[in-house]
Every structure is written in structure tokens, then in C-alpha cells.
Short mmCIF file of C-alpha atoms in Angstrom, two decimals:
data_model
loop_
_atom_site.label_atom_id
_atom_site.label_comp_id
_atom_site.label_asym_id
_atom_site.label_seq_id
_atom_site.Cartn_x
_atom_site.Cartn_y
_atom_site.Cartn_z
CA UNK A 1 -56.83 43.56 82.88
CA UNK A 2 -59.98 45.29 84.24
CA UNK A 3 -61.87 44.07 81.35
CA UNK A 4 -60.87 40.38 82.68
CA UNK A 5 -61.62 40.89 85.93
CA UNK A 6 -65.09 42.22 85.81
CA UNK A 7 -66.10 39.44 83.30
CA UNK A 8 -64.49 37.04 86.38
CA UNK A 9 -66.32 38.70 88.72
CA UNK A 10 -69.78 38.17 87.11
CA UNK A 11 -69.24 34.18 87.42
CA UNK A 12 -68.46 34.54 91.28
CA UNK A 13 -71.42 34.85 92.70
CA UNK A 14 -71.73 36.03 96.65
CA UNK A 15 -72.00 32.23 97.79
CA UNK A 16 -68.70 31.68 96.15
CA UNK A 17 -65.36 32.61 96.96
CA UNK A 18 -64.53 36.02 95.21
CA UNK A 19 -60.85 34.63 95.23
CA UNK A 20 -58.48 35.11 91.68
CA UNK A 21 -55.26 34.00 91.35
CA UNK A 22 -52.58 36.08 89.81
CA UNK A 23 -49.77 34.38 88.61
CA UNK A 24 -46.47 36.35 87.60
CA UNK A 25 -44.61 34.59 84.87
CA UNK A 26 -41.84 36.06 82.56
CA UNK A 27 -43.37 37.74 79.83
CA UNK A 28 -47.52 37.65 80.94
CA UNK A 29 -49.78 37.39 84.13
CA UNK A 30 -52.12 34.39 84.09
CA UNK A 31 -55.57 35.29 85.27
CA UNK A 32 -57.62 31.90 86.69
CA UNK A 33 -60.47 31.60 89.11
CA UNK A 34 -62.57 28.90 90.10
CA UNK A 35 -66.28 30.26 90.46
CA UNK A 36 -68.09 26.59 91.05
CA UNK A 37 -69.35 23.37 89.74
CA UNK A 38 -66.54 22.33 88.29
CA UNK A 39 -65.75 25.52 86.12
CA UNK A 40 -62.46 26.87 85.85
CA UNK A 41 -61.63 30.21 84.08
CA UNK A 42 -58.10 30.69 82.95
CA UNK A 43 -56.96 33.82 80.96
CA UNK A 44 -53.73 35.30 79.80
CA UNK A 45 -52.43 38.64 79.75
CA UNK A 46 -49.78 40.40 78.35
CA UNK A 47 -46.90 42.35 81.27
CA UNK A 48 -43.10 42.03 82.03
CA UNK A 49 -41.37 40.57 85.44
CA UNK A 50 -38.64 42.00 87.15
CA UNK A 51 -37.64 39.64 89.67
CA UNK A 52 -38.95 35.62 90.79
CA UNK A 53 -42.10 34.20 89.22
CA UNK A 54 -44.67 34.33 91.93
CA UNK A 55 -48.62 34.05 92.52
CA UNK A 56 -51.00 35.44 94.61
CA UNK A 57 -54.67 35.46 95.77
CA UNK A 58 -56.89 38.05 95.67
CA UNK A 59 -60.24 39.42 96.54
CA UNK A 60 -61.61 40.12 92.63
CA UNK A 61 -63.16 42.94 94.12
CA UNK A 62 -60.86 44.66 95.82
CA UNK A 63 -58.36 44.11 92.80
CA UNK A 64 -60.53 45.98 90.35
CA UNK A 65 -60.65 49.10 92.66
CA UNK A 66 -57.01 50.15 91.79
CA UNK A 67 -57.41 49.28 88.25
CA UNK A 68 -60.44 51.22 88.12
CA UNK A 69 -58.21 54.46 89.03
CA UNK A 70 -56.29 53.96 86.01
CA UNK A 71 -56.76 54.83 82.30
CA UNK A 72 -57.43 51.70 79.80
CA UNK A 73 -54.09 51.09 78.15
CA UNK A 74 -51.63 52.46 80.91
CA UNK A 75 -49.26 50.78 82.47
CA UNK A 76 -49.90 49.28 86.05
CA UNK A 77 -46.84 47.95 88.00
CA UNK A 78 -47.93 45.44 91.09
CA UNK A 79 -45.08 45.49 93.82
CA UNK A 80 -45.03 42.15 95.33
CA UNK A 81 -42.45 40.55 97.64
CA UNK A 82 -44.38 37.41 98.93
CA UNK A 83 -47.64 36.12 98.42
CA UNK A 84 -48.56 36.82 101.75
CA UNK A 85 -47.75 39.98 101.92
CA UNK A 86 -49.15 43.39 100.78
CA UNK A 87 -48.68 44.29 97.32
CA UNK A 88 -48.13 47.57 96.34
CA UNK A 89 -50.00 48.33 92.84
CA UNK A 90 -48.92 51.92 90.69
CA UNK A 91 -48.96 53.34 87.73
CA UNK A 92 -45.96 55.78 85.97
CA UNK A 93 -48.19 57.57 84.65
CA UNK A 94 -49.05 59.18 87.72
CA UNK A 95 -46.78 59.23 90.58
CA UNK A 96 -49.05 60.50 93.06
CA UNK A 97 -51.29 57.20 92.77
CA UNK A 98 -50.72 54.34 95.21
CA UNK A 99 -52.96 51.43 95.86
CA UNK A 100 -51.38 48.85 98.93
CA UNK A 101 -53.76 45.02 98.59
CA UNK A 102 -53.39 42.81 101.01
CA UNK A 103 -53.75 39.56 99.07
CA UNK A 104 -55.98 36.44 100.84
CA UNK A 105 -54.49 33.75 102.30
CA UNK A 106 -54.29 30.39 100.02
CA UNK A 107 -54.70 27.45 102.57
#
């Protein structure tokens, strides 16, 4: 997912939003940002849901800083209750690690 991210982040330049939507769905996340001028960028990746579908906005920046903590390959587990409300991202491969994001708000 880091990989995705940072090639997001090179299309938002600093007089765009740095805004990505995560989207939770059964059996992957969907990855989509809109950096300008009509361009959308939508990418899939594979993960598993417990719980309600749900999306959420984020800051691409602050999003890659837990992911940047972890290992390519391991697991990361994102915690999320509402999409206003902090999200809580781990990984079980090291139970010492927490990362709390507060995502942005989508008006």
C-alpha cells in the first residue's frame, strides 16, 4: 500500500489537496484521489473487512508515516469506527506499534 501511496502523492502537488480516499470493501481497499484537471487515480488493493464497508479521507502524507514503520509485506490492520473519527492503524507483527490518524473531513 505504501508503494501506492507515494506514487499518489507525487501527482498531488502542494496547490492541491493532499486528500485520498480509502474505501473498505469486503475482500480489498480501493485507493482513489483526485490530484487536478480532471484526473482521477483509482487503484485496488488486496485486505479483509471485519465489520461495515466504510470510507474515509486522509491526508496522503500523514497516511504513509505509519506505513512507513512497517516492513513491506506485513500485515497492517486500520481500526476505524466512523469516518470522522480517529482510526487506529497496527500491525501483529509487532504489538508495541500504534499509529492513531485523524482522517479529514469530506464536506
Amino acid at each position: 500500500m505504501l508503494n501506492v501511496l507515494n506514487r499518489i502523492a507525487s501527482f498531488l502537488t502542494s496547490d492541491r489537496s493532499p486528500a485520498v480516499r480509502l474505501q473498505f470493501e469486503k475482500d480489498s481497499v480501493l485507493i482513489s484521489a483526485e490530484p487536478g484537471d480532471g484526473m482521477r487515480i483509482n487503484t485496488k488493493a488486496p485486505a479483509s473487512l471485519e465489520g461495515e464497508e466504510m470510507e474515509a479521507l486522509f491526508n496522503v502524507h500523514f497516511l504513509r508515516e505509519p506505513l512507513r514503520a512497517v516492513e513491506e509485506g506485513e500485515e497492517v490492520v486500520f481500526e476505524i469506527q466512523e469516518p470522522r473519527r480517529p482510526v487506529k492503524i497496527s500491525s501483529p507483527s509487532d504489538p508495541d506499534y500504534v499509529y492513531v490518524l485523524m482522517p479529514m473531513a469530506d464536506d
